[in-house]
Amino acid sequence: MDNEKILYYGNELHDALTRRVMLAPLTEREPGITIEDAYRIQERMVSHRLDAGESIIGKKVGATSRAVQDLLKVNQPDFGFLLSGMVYGEGEAIPMQRLIQPFAEGEIAFLLKHDLIGPGITNVNVLRATECVMPCFEIVDSRITDWKIRIQDTVADNASCGVLVLGDHAVDPRKVDLGLTGMVIEKNGEIACTGAGAAALGHPANAVAWLANTLGRLGIPLKAGEVILSGSLGTLVKIAAGDNLRLSLGGIGRCSVRFV
Amino acid sequence: MALAPEIIARLAEHLEICELEARDTTKITDDHPTMDMEDAYSVQYAIRARKIARGGRVVGLKAGLTSRAKMKQMNVSEPSYGFLADYFAVQDGGEVNCAELIHPRVEPEIAFVTKAALKGPGCHIGAVLAATDFVVPAIEIIDSRYRDFKFDLKSVVADNCSSSRFVVGGSATPIDDLDLRTLGIVLEKNGVPVAIGAGAAVLGHPAAAIAMLANMLGRRGEEIPAGTLILSGGITEAVAVEAGDAITLRIQSLGTVSVRFG
């Protein structure tokens, strides 16, 4: 894909994000689009937010579960960038006007104390470089009409990242078995879904290692102080204005969010 | 009570023979549409009595239909229950002979062992926790006697809630420091995670299933004695297995249990 088109789609996606409108899938309009093209579009999309004064606070790994990989017909995850303007506090109200067609995902967030620079990063390096793990709601959202995404569409759209909420517990990753950490999301007091750490590439640290190695090949480090979202541990939970959601992670803690 | 005692006895014999000979059948409400829930449990208790009369022992209980989704689907507000016979028990790491079963499926569960009697009505989660000696990971092997697992609530209750085999293992863990709601569970088939969930999938808290069981038994004037093993219900959808499969269940803080199918 030529550079002009990359810039065009990156601009278009950022515009859709800020104006909260939906776009026809890129894969319909550009049948030849590659995943590499999609990451270049993502970079352009994100650059607008950096220009507007936001900063990168971390990265997310997406498409980490077998179900989502099957849906997108891929056999590897994807990634996107977390920006300062995405973060809400525990229990804070998120205005639905800010989002288009959001869903909630329960995840384990890693806060790094050392850089992780791939290739060659293993799960052991990840655990050693992690200051703490925290419960995290990732509110995914898509700028593509009705979530009709293929892998290139979601990658270009910054891995369908919307906003995120970090819980108020921070736990040493050496104190919990992250692969077996149970995950429960309640919506308005009813169980909406359950899951466990193994849903993220078998173990959440595997997802972070994958990210470090993938970004390492592109010359991008995971930096000390960054937040890394390691992937959804259950199914997507649909949300609407008025909903109250609570995430509980076994041995780690809780996180609450409400939508207005 | 809509069915005559001799019909109850005949249905019990039919379903038990299907179980013992690994043959499937159509659901019994097809031929007995007036059957009610009391009849269904009467058939189940008659099957239990047949086993005891042959010198068998009941070694535990199981709760079934414990997810809100399944209860809604079946249009009921309570779980169902069945009994575990002595020969249902398979050793941790042992082998289940598929020739003895029709179309087995496995479910990951948290098993409770009581240290005090539980008696409804009025049994609640607190009473269950106070009466719990320890919990262990359990793989339940269900095997409906109904063709293609096609049944309604009364038929499945009569069929002892599809009970077939079970395996408990891991470490016997006291519950004082556990939050059973958030215990993560990972069921692996031949090394691949195939079902993932957490304890809350069972009625919001696995002990809620035990409390409801005690309350249902209480209505019959029965109690759950101290020392009873109780399977609290499948945390995920059941997973089909066949000869050659190896199943491992890992539960956060409770350890691992495994079984093979031959």
PDB file of N, CA and C in Angstrom, chain A residues 66 179-184 186 190-191 194-196 198-199 246 248-251, chain B residues 72 179 181-186 192-193 196-198 200-201 204 235 250-252:
ATOM      1  N   ARG A  66      -8.091 -18.176  21.880  1.00  0.00           N
ATOM      2  CA  ARG A  66      -8.326 -19.060  20.739  1.00  0.00           C
ATOM      3  C   ARG A  66      -9.616 -18.659  20.013  1.00  0.00           C
ATOM      4  N   GLY A 179      -1.522 -17.971  35.499  1.00  0.00           N
ATOM      5  CA  GLY A 179      -2.232 -18.849  34.567  1.00  0.00           C
ATOM      6  C   GLY A 179      -3.550 -19.351  35.140  1.00  0.00           C
ATOM      7  N   LEU A 180      -3.609 -19.458  36.457  1.00  0.00           N
ATOM      8  CA  LEU A 180      -4.822 -19.983  37.104  1.00  0.00           C
ATOM      9  C   LEU A 180      -5.638 -18.902  37.803  1.00  0.00           C
ATOM     10  N   THR A 181      -5.220 -17.649  37.644  1.00  0.00           N
ATOM     11  CA  THR A 181      -5.990 -16.573  38.270  1.00  0.00           C
ATOM     12  C   THR A 181      -7.398 -16.537  37.691  1.00  0.00           C
ATOM     13  N   GLY A 182      -8.384 -16.698  38.548  1.00  0.00           N
ATOM     14  CA  GLY A 182      -9.769 -16.694  38.084  1.00  0.00           C
ATOM     15  C   GLY A 182     -10.257 -15.283  37.808  1.00  0.00           C
ATOM     16  N   MET A 183     -11.175 -15.163  36.861  1.00  0.00           N
ATOM     17  CA  MET A 183     -11.699 -13.856  36.465  1.00  0.00           C
ATOM     18  C   MET A 183     -13.217 -13.913  36.443  1.00  0.00           C
ATOM     19  N   VAL A 184     -13.842 -12.963  37.124  1.00  0.00           N
ATOM     20  CA  VAL A 184     -15.303 -12.896  37.150  1.00  0.00           C
ATOM     21  C   VAL A 184     -15.733 -11.479  36.804  1.00  0.00           C
ATOM     22  N   GLU A 186     -19.105  -9.149  36.790  1.00  0.00           N
ATOM     23  CA  GLU A 186     -20.521  -9.013  37.102  1.00  0.00           C
ATOM     24  C   GLU A 186     -21.039  -7.734  36.462  1.00  0.00           C
ATOM     25  N   GLU A 190     -25.219  -9.335  38.212  1.00  0.00           N
ATOM     26  CA  GLU A 190     -25.316 -10.703  37.687  1.00  0.00           C
ATOM     27  C   GLU A 190     -24.003 -11.127  37.057  1.00  0.00           C
ATOM     28  N   ILE A 191     -23.692 -12.412  37.195  1.00  0.00           N
ATOM     29  CA  ILE A 191     -22.477 -12.925  36.577  1.00  0.00           C
ATOM     30  C   ILE A 191     -22.597 -12.788  35.057  1.00  0.00           C
ATOM     31  N   THR A 194     -17.080 -15.655  33.238  1.00  0.00           N
ATOM     32  CA  THR A 194     -15.940 -16.038  34.069  1.00  0.00           C
ATOM     33  C   THR A 194     -14.831 -16.538  33.146  1.00  0.00           C
ATOM     34  N   GLY A 195     -13.627 -16.575  33.680  1.00  0.00           N
ATOM     35  CA  GLY A 195     -12.504 -17.045  32.890  1.00  0.00           C
ATOM     36  C   GLY A 195     -11.298 -17.219  33.792  1.00  0.00           C
ATOM     37  N   ALA A 196     -10.136 -17.404  33.204  1.00  0.00           N
ATOM     38  CA  ALA A 196      -8.910 -17.539  33.986  1.00  0.00           C
ATOM     39  C   ALA A 196      -7.723 -17.130  33.123  1.00  0.00           C
ATOM     40  N   ALA A 198      -5.197 -18.497  31.914  1.00  0.00           N
ATOM     41  CA  ALA A 198      -4.753 -19.326  30.797  1.00  0.00           C
ATOM     42  C   ALA A 198      -5.399 -18.936  29.473  1.00  0.00           C
ATOM     43  N   ALA A 199      -6.497 -18.156  29.543  1.00  0.00           N
ATOM     44  CA  ALA A 199      -7.163 -17.748  28.296  1.00  0.00           C
ATOM     45  C   ALA A 199      -6.258 -16.851  27.451  1.00  0.00           C
ATOM     46  N   ARG A 246     -18.313  -4.988  37.566  1.00  0.00           N
ATOM     47  CA  ARG A 246     -17.267  -5.266  38.539  1.00  0.00           C
ATOM     48  C   ARG A 246     -16.450  -6.454  38.058  1.00  0.00           C
ATOM     49  N   SER A 248     -13.472  -9.155  39.211  1.00  0.00           N
ATOM     50  CA  SER A 248     -12.712  -9.728  40.338  1.00  0.00           C
ATOM     51  C   SER A 248     -11.688 -10.703  39.776  1.00  0.00           C
ATOM     52  N   LEU A 249     -10.454 -10.547  40.204  1.00  0.00           N
ATOM     53  CA  LEU A 249      -9.388 -11.466  39.787  1.00  0.00           C
ATOM     54  C   LEU A 249      -8.876 -12.190  41.022  1.00  0.00           C
ATOM     55  N   GLY A 250      -8.935 -13.522  41.015  1.00  0.00           N
ATOM     56  CA  GLY A 250      -8.536 -14.316  42.174  1.00  0.00           C
ATOM     57  C   GLY A 250      -7.087 -14.039  42.585  1.00  0.00           C
ATOM     58  N   GLY A 251      -6.908 -13.640  43.832  1.00  0.00           N
ATOM     59  CA  GLY A 251      -5.565 -13.402  44.342  1.00  0.00           C
ATOM     60  C   GLY A 251      -4.974 -12.063  43.946  1.00  0.00           C
TER      61      GLY A 251
ATOM     62  N   LYS B  72     -32.094 -20.917  33.306  1.00  0.00           N
ATOM     63  CA  LYS B  72     -33.000 -20.113  32.502  1.00  0.00           C
ATOM     64  C   LYS B  72     -33.471 -20.942  31.299  1.00  0.00           C
ATOM     65  N   ASP B 179     -11.222 -17.536  48.297  1.00  0.00           N
ATOM     66  CA  ASP B 179     -12.437 -16.949  47.754  1.00  0.00           C
ATOM     67  C   ASP B 179     -12.873 -17.872  46.620  1.00  0.00           C
ATOM     68  N   ARG B 181     -15.270 -17.891  44.770  1.00  0.00           N
ATOM     69  CA  ARG B 181     -15.850 -17.239  43.585  1.00  0.00           C
ATOM     70  C   ARG B 181     -14.798 -16.994  42.509  1.00  0.00           C
ATOM     71  N   THR B 182     -13.628 -16.611  42.955  1.00  0.00           N
ATOM     72  CA  THR B 182     -12.626 -16.177  41.978  1.00  0.00           C
ATOM     73  C   THR B 182     -11.548 -17.220  41.710  1.00  0.00           C
ATOM     74  N   LEU B 183     -11.728 -18.448  42.192  1.00  0.00           N
ATOM     75  CA  LEU B 183     -10.742 -19.479  41.860  1.00  0.00           C
ATOM     76  C   LEU B 183     -10.810 -19.761  40.359  1.00  0.00           C
ATOM     77  N   GLY B 184      -9.671 -19.639  39.705  1.00  0.00           N
ATOM     78  CA  GLY B 184      -9.639 -19.900  38.270  1.00  0.00           C
ATOM     79  C   GLY B 184      -9.570 -21.389  37.993  1.00  0.00           C
ATOM     80  N   ILE B 185     -10.223 -21.831  36.945  1.00  0.00           N
ATOM     81  CA  ILE B 185     -10.168 -23.245  36.591  1.00  0.00           C
ATOM     82  C   ILE B 185      -9.804 -23.384  35.109  1.00  0.00           C
ATOM     83  N   VAL B 186      -8.928 -24.322  34.845  1.00  0.00           N
ATOM     84  CA  VAL B 186      -8.504 -24.575  33.469  1.00  0.00           C
ATOM     85  C   VAL B 186      -8.579 -26.075  33.225  1.00  0.00           C
ATOM     86  N   VAL B 192      -4.243 -29.230  25.787  1.00  0.00           N
ATOM     87  CA  VAL B 192      -4.757 -27.953  25.276  1.00  0.00           C
ATOM     88  C   VAL B 192      -5.903 -27.469  26.169  1.00  0.00           C
ATOM     89  N   PRO B 193      -5.833 -26.210  26.658  1.00  0.00           N
ATOM     90  CA  PRO B 193      -6.957 -25.709  27.457  1.00  0.00           C
ATOM     91  C   PRO B 193      -8.228 -25.674  26.608  1.00  0.00           C
ATOM     92  N   ILE B 196     -12.339 -22.850  30.254  1.00  0.00           N
ATOM     93  CA  ILE B 196     -11.709 -21.945  31.216  1.00  0.00           C
ATOM     94  C   ILE B 196     -12.815 -21.170  31.921  1.00  0.00           C
ATOM     95  N   GLY B 197     -12.700 -21.034  33.235  1.00  0.00           N
ATOM     96  CA  GLY B 197     -13.730 -20.298  33.952  1.00  0.00           C
ATOM     97  C   GLY B 197     -13.290 -19.994  35.368  1.00  0.00           C
ATOM     98  N   ALA B 198     -14.252 -19.582  36.194  1.00  0.00           N
ATOM     99  CA  ALA B 198     -13.977 -19.321  37.606  1.00  0.00           C
ATOM    100  C   ALA B 198     -15.184 -19.774  38.416  1.00  0.00           C
ATOM    101  N   ALA B 200     -17.366 -18.593  40.319  1.00  0.00           N
ATOM    102  CA  ALA B 200     -18.630 -17.857  40.333  1.00  0.00           C
ATOM    103  C   ALA B 200     -19.607 -18.324  39.262  1.00  0.00           C
ATOM    104  N   ALA B 201     -19.118 -19.074  38.277  1.00  0.00           N
ATOM    105  CA  ALA B 201     -20.019 -19.574  37.227  1.00  0.00           C
ATOM    106  C   ALA B 201     -21.085 -20.488  37.817  1.00  0.00           C
ATOM    107  N   GLY B 204     -23.062 -18.039  41.171  1.00  0.00           N
ATOM    108  CA  GLY B 204     -22.420 -16.893  41.802  1.00  0.00           C
ATOM    109  C   GLY B 204     -21.414 -17.294  42.865  1.00  0.00           C
ATOM    110  N   ILE B 235     -18.445 -25.909  36.105  1.00  0.00           N
ATOM    111  CA  ILE B 235     -18.086 -24.491  36.018  1.00  0.00           C
ATOM    112  C   ILE B 235     -18.122 -24.019  34.568  1.00  0.00           C
ATOM    113  N   ARG B 250      -6.935 -28.063  36.370  1.00  0.00           N
ATOM    114  CA  ARG B 250      -6.122 -27.299  37.323  1.00  0.00           C
ATOM    115  C   ARG B 250      -7.007 -26.220  37.923  1.00  0.00           C
ATOM    116  N   ILE B 251      -7.004 -26.131  39.235  1.00  0.00           N
ATOM    117  CA  ILE B 251      -7.786 -25.092  39.907  1.00  0.00           C
ATOM    118  C   ILE B 251      -6.851 -24.267  40.786  1.00  0.00           C
ATOM    119  N   GLN B 252      -6.986 -22.959  40.673  1.00  0.00           N
ATOM    120  CA  GLN B 252      -6.167 -22.032  41.452  1.00  0.00           C
ATOM    121  C   GLN B 252      -6.219 -22.400  42.937  1.00  0.00           C
TER     122      GLN B 252
END
